[in-house]
C-alpha positions as a printed Julia matrix, in Angstrom:
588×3 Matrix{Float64}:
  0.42   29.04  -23.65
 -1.09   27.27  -26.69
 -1.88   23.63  -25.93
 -1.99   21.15  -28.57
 -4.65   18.47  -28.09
 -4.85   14.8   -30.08
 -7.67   13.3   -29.3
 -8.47   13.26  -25.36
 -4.75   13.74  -24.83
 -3.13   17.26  -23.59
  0.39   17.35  -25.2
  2.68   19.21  -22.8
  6.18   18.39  -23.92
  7.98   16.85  -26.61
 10.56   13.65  -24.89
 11.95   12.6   -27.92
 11.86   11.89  -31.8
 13.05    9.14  -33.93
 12.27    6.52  -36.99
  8.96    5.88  -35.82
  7.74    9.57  -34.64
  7.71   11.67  -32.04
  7.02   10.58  -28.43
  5.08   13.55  -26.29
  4.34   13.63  -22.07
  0.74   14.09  -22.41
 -2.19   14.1   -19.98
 -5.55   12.26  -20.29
 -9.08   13.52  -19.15
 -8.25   12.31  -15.72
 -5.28   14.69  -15.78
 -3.2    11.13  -15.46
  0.34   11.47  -17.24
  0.76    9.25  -20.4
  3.27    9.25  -22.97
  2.07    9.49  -26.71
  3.57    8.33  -29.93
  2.64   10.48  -32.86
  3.63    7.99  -35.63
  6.07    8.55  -38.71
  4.0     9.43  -42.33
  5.63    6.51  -43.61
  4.07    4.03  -41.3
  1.33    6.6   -41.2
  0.82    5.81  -44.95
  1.05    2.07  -45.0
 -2.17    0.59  -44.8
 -0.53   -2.86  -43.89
  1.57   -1.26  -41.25
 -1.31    0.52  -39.96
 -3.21   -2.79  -39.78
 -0.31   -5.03  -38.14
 -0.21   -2.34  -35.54
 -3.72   -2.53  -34.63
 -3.37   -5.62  -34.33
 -1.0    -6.09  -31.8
 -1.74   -2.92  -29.77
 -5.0    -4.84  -29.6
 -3.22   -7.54  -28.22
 -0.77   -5.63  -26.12
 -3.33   -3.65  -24.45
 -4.49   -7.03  -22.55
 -0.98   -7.72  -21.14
 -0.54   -5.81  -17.33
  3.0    -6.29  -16.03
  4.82   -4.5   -13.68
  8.2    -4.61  -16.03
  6.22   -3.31  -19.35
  4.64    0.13  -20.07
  1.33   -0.76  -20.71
 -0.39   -0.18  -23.92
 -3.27    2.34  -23.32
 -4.78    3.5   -26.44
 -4.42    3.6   -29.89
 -6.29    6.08  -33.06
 -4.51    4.31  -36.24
 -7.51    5.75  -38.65
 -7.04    9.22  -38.67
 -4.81   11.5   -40.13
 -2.45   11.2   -37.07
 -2.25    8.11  -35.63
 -0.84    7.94  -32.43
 -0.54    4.98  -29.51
 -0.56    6.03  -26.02
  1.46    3.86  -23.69
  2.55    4.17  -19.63
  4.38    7.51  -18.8
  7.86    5.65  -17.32
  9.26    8.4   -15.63
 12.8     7.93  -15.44
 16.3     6.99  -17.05
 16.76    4.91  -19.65
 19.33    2.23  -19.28
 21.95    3.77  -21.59
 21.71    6.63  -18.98
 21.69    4.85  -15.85
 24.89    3.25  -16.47
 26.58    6.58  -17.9
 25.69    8.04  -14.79
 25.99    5.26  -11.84
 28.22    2.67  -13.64
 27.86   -0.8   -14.94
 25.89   -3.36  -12.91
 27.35   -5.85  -10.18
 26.54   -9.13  -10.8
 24.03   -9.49   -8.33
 22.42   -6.21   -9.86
 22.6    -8.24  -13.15
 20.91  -11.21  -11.69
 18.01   -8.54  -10.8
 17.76   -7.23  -13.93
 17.92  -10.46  -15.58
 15.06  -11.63  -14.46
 13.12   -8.02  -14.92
 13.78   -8.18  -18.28
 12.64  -12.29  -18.54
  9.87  -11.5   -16.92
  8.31   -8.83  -19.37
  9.58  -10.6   -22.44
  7.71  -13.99  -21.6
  4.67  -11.86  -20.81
  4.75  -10.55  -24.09
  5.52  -13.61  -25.76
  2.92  -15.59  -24.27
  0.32  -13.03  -26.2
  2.32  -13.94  -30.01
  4.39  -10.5   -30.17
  8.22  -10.3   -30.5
 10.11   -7.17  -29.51
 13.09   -7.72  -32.05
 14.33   -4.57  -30.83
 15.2    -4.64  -27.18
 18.22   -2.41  -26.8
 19.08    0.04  -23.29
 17.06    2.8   -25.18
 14.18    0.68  -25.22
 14.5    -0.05  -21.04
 13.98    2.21  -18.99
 15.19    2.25  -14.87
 12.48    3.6   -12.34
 13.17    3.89   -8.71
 16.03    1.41   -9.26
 13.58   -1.19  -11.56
 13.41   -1.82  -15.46
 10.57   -0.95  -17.22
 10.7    -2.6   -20.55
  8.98    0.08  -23.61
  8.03   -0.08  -27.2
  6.76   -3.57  -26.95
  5.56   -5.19  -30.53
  5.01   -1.7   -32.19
  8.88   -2.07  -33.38
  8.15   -4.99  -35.25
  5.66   -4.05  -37.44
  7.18   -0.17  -37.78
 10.59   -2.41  -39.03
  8.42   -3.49  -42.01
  8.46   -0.03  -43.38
 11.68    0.99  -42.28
 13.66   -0.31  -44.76
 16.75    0.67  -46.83
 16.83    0.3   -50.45
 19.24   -2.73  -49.91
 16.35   -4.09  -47.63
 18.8    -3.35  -44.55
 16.13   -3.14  -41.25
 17.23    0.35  -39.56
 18.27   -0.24  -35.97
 20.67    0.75  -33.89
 24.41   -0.99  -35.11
 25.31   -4.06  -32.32
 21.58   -4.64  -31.22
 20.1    -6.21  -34.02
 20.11  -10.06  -34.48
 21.84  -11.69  -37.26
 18.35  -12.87  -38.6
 16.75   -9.39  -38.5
 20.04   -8.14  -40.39
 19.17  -11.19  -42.91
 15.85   -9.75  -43.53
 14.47  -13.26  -41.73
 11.51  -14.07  -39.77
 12.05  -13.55  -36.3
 11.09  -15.27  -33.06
 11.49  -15.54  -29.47
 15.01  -16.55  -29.44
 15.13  -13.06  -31.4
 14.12  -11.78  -28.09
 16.58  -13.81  -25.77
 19.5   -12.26  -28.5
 18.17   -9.04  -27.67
 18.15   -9.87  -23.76
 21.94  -11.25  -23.47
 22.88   -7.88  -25.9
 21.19   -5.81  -23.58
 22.78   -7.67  -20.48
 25.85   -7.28  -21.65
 25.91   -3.62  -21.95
 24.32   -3.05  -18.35
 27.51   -5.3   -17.43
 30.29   -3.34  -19.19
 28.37   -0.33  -20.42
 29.58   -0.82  -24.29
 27.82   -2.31  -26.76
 29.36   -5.71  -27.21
 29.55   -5.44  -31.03
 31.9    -2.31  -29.95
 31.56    0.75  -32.88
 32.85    1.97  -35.82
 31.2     1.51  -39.4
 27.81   -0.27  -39.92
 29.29   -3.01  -42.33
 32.28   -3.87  -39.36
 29.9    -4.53  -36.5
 26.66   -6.12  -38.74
 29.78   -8.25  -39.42
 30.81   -9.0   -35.85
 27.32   -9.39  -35.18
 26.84  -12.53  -37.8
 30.07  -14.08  -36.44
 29.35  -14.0   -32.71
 32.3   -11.66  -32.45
 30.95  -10.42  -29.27
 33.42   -8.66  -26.65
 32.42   -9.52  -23.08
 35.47   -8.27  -21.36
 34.05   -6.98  -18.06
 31.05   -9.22  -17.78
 31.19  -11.07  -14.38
 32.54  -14.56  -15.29
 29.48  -16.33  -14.4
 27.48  -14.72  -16.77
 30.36  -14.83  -19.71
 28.53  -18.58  -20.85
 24.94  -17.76  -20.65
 25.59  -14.74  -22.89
 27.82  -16.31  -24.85
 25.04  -18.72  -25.66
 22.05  -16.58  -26.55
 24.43  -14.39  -28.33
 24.86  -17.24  -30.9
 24.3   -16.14  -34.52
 22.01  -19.11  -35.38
 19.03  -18.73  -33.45
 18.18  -22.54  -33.4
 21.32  -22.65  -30.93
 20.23  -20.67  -28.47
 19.09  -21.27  -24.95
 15.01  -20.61  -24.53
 13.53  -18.77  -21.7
 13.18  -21.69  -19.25
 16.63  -22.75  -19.83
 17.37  -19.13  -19.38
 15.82  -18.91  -16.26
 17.6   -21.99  -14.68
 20.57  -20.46  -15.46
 19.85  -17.3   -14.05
 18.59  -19.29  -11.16
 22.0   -21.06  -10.28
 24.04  -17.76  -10.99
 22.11  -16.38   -8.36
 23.2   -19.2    -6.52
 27.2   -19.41   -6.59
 26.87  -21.38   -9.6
 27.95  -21.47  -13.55
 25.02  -22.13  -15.22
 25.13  -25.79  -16.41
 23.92  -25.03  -20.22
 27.63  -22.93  -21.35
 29.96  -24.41  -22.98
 33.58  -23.3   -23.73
 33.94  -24.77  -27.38
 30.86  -24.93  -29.7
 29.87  -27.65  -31.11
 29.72  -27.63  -35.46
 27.07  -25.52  -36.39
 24.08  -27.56  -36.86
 21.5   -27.99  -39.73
 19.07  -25.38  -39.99
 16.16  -26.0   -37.49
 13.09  -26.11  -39.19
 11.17  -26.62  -36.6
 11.52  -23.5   -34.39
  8.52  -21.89  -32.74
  6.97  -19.03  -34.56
  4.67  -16.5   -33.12
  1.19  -16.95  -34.41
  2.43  -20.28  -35.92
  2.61  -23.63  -36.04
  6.06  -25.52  -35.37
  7.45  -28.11  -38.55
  9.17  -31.0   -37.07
 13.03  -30.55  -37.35
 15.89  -32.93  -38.33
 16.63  -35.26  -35.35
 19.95  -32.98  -34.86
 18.29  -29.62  -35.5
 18.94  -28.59  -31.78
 22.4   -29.7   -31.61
 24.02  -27.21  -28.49
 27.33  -26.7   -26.74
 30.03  -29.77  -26.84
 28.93  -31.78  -23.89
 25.61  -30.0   -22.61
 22.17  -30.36  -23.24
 20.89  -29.77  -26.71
 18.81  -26.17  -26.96
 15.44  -26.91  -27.91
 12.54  -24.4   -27.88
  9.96  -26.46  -26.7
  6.39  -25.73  -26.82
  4.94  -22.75  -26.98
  5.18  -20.74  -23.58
  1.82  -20.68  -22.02
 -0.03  -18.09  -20.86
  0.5   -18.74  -16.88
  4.3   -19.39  -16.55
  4.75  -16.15  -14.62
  3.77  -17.42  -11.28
  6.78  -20.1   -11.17
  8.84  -17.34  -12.76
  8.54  -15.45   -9.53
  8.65  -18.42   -7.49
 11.97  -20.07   -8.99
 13.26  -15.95   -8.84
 12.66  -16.55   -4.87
 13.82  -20.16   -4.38
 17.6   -19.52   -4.67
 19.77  -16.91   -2.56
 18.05  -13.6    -3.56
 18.9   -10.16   -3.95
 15.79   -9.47   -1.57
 15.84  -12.22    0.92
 12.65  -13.24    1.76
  9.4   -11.64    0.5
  7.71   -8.86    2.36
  5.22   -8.86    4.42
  1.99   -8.97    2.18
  3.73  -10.83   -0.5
  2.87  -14.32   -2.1
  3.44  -17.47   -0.42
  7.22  -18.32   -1.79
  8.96  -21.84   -1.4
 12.14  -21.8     0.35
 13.94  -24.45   -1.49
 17.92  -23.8    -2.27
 19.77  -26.17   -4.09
 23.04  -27.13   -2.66
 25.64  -25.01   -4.18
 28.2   -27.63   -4.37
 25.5   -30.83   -6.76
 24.91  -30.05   -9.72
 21.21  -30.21  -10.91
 20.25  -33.67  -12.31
 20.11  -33.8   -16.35
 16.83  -33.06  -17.56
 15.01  -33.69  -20.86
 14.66  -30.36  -22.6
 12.6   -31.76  -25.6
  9.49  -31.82  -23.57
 10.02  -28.99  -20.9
  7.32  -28.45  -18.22
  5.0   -25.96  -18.57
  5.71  -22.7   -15.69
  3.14  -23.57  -12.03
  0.07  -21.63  -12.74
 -0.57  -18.1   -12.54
 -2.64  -16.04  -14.53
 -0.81  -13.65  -16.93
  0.4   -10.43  -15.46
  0.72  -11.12  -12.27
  3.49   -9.41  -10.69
  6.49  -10.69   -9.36
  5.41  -11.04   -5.76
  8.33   -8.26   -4.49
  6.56   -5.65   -6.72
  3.44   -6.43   -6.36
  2.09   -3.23   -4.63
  4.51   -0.97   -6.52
  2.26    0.59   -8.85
  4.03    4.28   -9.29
  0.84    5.89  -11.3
 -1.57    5.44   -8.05
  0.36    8.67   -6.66
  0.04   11.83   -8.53
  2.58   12.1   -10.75
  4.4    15.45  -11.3
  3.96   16.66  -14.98
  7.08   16.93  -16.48
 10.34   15.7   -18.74
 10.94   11.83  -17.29
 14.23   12.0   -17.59
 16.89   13.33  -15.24
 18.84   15.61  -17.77
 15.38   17.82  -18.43
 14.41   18.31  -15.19
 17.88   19.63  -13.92
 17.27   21.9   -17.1
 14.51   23.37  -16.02
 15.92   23.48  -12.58
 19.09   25.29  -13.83
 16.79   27.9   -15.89
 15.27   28.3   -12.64
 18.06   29.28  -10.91
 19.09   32.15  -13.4
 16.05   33.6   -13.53
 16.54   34.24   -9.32
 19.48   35.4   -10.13
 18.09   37.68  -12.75
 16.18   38.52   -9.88
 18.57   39.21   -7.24
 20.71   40.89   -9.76
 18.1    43.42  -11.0
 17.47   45.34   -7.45
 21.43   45.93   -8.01
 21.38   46.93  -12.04
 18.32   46.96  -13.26
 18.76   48.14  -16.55
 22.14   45.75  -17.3
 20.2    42.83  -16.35
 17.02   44.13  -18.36
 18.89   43.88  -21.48
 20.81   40.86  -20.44
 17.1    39.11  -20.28
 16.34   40.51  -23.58
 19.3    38.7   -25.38
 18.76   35.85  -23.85
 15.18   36.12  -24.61
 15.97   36.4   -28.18
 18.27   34.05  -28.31
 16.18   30.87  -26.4
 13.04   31.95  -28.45
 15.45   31.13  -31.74
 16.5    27.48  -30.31
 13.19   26.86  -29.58
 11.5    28.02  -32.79
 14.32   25.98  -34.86
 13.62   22.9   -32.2
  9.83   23.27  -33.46
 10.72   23.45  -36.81
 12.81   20.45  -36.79
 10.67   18.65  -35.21
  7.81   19.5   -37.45
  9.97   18.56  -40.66
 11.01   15.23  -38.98
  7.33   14.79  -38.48
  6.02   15.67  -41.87
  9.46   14.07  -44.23
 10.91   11.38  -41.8
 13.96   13.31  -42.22
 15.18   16.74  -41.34
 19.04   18.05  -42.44
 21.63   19.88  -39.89
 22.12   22.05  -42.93
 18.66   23.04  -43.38
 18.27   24.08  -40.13
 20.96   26.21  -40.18
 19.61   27.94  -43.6
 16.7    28.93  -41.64
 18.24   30.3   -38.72
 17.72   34.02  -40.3
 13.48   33.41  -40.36
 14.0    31.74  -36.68
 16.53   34.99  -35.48
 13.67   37.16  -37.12
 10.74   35.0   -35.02
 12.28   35.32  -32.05
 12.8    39.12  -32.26
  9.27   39.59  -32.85
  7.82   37.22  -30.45
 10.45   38.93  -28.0
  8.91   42.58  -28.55
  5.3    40.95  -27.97
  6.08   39.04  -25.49
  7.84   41.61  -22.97
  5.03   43.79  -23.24
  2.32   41.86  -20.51
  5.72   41.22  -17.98
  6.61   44.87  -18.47
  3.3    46.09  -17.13
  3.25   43.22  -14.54
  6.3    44.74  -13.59
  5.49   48.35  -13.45
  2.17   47.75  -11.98
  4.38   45.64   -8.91
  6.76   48.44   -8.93
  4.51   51.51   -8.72
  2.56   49.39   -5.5
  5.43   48.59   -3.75
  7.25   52.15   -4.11
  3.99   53.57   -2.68
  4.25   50.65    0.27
  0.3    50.07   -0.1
  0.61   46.97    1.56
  3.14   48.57    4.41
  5.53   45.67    4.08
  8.55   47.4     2.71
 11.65   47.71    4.51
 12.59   51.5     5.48
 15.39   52.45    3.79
 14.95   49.72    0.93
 11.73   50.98   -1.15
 13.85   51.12   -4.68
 15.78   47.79   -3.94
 12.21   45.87   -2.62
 10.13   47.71   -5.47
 12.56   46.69   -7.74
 12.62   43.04   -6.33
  9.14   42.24   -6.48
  8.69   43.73   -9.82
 11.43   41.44  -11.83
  9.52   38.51   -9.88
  5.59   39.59  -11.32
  7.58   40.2   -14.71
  9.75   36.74  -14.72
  6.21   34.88  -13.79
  4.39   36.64  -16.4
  7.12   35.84  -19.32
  7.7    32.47  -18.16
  3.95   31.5   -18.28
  2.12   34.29  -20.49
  1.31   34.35  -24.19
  4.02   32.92  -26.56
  6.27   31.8   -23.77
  6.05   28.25  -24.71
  9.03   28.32  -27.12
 10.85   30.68  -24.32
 10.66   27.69  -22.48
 11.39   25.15  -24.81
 14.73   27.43  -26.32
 16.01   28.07  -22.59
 16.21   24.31  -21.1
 17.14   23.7   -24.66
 20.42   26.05  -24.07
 20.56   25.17  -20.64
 21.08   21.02  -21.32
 23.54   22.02  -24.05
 25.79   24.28  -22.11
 26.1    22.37  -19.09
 26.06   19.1   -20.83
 24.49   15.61  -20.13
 26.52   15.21  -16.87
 24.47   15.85  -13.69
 27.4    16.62  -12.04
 27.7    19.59  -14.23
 23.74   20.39  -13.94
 24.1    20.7   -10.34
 27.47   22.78  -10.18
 25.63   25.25  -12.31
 22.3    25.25  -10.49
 24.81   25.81   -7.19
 27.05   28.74   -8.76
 23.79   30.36   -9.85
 22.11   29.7    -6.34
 25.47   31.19   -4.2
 25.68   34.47   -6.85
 22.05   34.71   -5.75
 22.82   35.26   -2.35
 25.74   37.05   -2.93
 23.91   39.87   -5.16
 21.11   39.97   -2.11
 23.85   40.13    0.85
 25.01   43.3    -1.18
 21.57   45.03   -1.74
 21.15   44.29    2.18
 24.36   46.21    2.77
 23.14   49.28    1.48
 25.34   49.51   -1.58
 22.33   51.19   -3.5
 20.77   50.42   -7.37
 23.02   51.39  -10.68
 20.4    52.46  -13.34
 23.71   52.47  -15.83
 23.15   53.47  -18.78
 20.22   55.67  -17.55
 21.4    58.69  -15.56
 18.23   59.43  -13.29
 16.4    56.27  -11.26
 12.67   56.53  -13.06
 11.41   56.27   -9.28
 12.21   59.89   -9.14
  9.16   61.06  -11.23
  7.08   59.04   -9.05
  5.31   60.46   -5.38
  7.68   60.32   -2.87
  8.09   57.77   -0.85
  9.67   58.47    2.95
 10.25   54.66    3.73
């Protein structure tokens, strides 16, 4: 297999591609999995971008958190610039809730919080997301991992239409971004309820069609929230407003989350808006200082407190984060054993908390930055070894479904050898072309940003052509595996083989050398790559489907080896005489 190798990193596998670049699992000289970002030529090319980038990855790489994939490392200066972040080895959140559903709303409280949790950590150290979306989180052993932290922002500087249109994804982008305005961390909190709202209903809540129709619900607060559980409708509602100055900031947030959790509707939501205010001037940018605002800048809902940003979240609020997460009715109960000390303190469900004065809000009890909610404080899921491999679901059950044919290639071949030696061959040919026109799109997304349905189809005669010829090279090292098994076990050197069964076990153990030696010898990695490639596309994304075929495959299996054991003999159709015939004889 050839490996590729950037810098100290290993790549093994390709995860995905997009605006930014491609995204490989890769191993570091510890042999510890990591994911890898081989950045777009167009940021690639920008020496601005390239600078903004180190300078927040810089930043970035300070921040632990249990809820973010940590920045690891980062080469910006060479012809390939790549970051290395966390390997987050699971779904992402568009995929959890295909699969399992939307959330409950005491799952939503959960995740709520997860998500608060990494986004204050990040904007305590001055970087804004500005594109959290359900591709962007990803669930792990039933937790949210938020990834792609700050790098978005300063990629979205060079990812820009000729209209000066930031590329996104449709119904996830704030009204500001869309405006081509400076974000901040209420761009985050938009992000957050967005992102909420689809674990809730599993649609986006901009809903689909063209890019001008939802960019157009998306600057009139046209957001559907049919399905979200009723105590959640006003907090969304509220950081879903289009003018950022009106929205709720991450302590109000969290008190809201807070009495949700605790039979409540959170006290800041309000069924009728007030007029849209005057434009706050003095909102709270990242790596800048505040202007002081008209005296109605932070004018809120009809009858509740007024929004206000407040100062600048230090850099310890996460302790009382955890602690107010605790203090109401919990998902958890009380903290495990070995956790931090937590304050029982519920607020009755039926009082309503006193008013408070939001233009000065108190900073968050001390705790020093990255410290991990106290439930999670042990779960670090890179101490164990980590199996190399795809992180998400639909790849492995891929590879497990490849796995399964080729034992039933197996099973098959002490029954027709020759039928299921061609059958191999096809398929051979064929998974080598899908994974030599993978490559190749990959390569041309890589190199151009860009990379046509059209042209790949054009070159599907060179790809046909590759394939055949890596196909007649590659089946030469299995076929002498084979033989070599073959010619030891018809002989019974070993005096293991089954009287009576010396072509069927011969026959056995030689498709099983051969099948390890194409699956693992020279030019197999694009065998690979083609098959789970097929494999994911003719089963489909449901794992349902994955796991019917991996069964059907399995039971045909044993079904082809019940029948060998019944003596039914070997067809060598088309060839008339069995080829163990010119061999010794064997009297097993």
């Amino acid at each position: 297999m050839a490996v590729e190798q950037l810098g100290n990193y290993r790549l093994i596998e390709e995860l995905g591609s997009g605006g930014m670049g491609v995204v490989y699992l890769a191993v570091d000289p510890n042999n510890k999995p990591v994911a890898v970002k081989v950045l777009h030529p167009s940021i690639a090319n920008d020496q601005t971008a390239r600078m903004r980038l180190a300078r927040e990855v810089r930043t970035l790489r300070r921040i632990q958190h249990p809820r973010i994939a940590a920045v690891l490392d980062a080469e910006l200066e060479t012809d390939t610039p790549y970051v290395v972040t966390e390997f987050v080895d699971g779904l992402t959140l568009s995929d959890d809730v295909r699969e399992n559903g939307p959330f409950a709303e005491d799952e939503l409280v959960h995740f709520g919080h997860a998500l608060l949790d990494a986004l204050t950590a990040v904007h305590n150290a001055g970087v804004v997301h500005r594109d959290l979306k359900p591709a962007n989180v990803m669930i792990m052993d039933g937790e949210p991992m938020v990834i792609d932290f700050g790098i978005a922002q300063a990629a979205d500087e060079v990812k820009v239409t000729v209209t000066g249109l930031v590329m996104g994804t449709p119904g996830y982008l704030s009204p500001e971004i869309v405006d081509g305005k400076q974000s901040n961390e209420k761009t985050d909190w938009w992000g957050w309820a967005a992102t909420m709202a689809f674990a809730a209903t599993g649609h986006n809540p901009y809903g689909s069609g063209g890019i001008e129709a939802v960019i157009a619900r998306v600057a009139s607060g046209r957001a559907n929230l049919q399905g979200v559980p009723e105590r959640f409708v006003p907090l969304l509602r509220a950081c879903l407003d289009p003018k950022p100055e009106r929205r709720p900031s991450g302590q109000m947030i969290l008190e809201a989350l807070v009495e949700i959790e605790s039979g409540q509707v959170p006290s800041l939501g309000g069924a009728v808006p007030a007029p849209p205010p005057a434009p706050n001037l003095g909102d709270t940018m990242v790596g800048g200082p505040a202007i002081p605002a008209p005296p109605d800048a932070n004018a809120g809902f009809a009858g509740q407190p007024a929004f206000d940003n407040g100062p600048a979240l230090p850099n310890n609020d996460l302790g009382a984060h955890s602690q107010d997460r605790h203090s109401a009715m919990g998902l958890m109960g009380s903290p495990r054993p070995g956790g931090h000390p937590v304050q029982q303190h519920v607020p009755p469900a039926n009082i309503q908390p006193p008013p408070q004065d939001f233009t000065q809000q108190p900073a968050y009890a001390s705790a020093p930055v990255g410290t991990p909610h106290p439930q999670y404080s042990s779960q670090n899921h890179y101490e164990q070894p980590a199996v190399l491999g795809p992180p998400a679901w639909a790849s492995k059950l891929s590879a497990l479904t490849v796995l399964a044919l080729v034992l039933l290639s197996i099973a098959l071949t002490a029954l027709a050898p020759m039928i299921t030696l061609g059958v191999v061959i096809v398929w051979q040919v064929l998974a080598r072309t899908v994974g030599t026109m993978v490559k190749s799109h990959r390569d041309r997304i890589m190199a151009t940003g860009k990379a046509s349905a059209s042209g790949t189809v054009a070159r599907t005669p060179v790809a046909l052509l590759t394939a055949g010829l890596l196909t007649a090279v590659g089946l030469i090292l299995p076929l002498i595996a084979a033989c070599a098994v073959a010619l030891m076990m018809w002989l019974d050197v070993a005096g293991i083989v089954p009287r009576g069964y010396a072509e069927e076990t011969a026959l056995i153990a030689a498709a099983s050398a051969g099948a390890v030696v194409m699956w693992f010898g020279p030019t197999s990695s694009n065998l690979r790559r083609g098959s789970r490639q097929i494999a994911a596309v003719a089963v489909g994304k449901s794992a349902v489907g994955h796991w019917c075929a991996i069964g059907l495959a399995s039971v045909l299996a044993i079904l082809a080896l019940l029948t060998v054991a019944s003596g039914v003999g070997v067809t060598w159709w088309p060839v008339l005489d069995s080829p163990f015939e010119l061999l010794p004889v064997n009297d097993a």
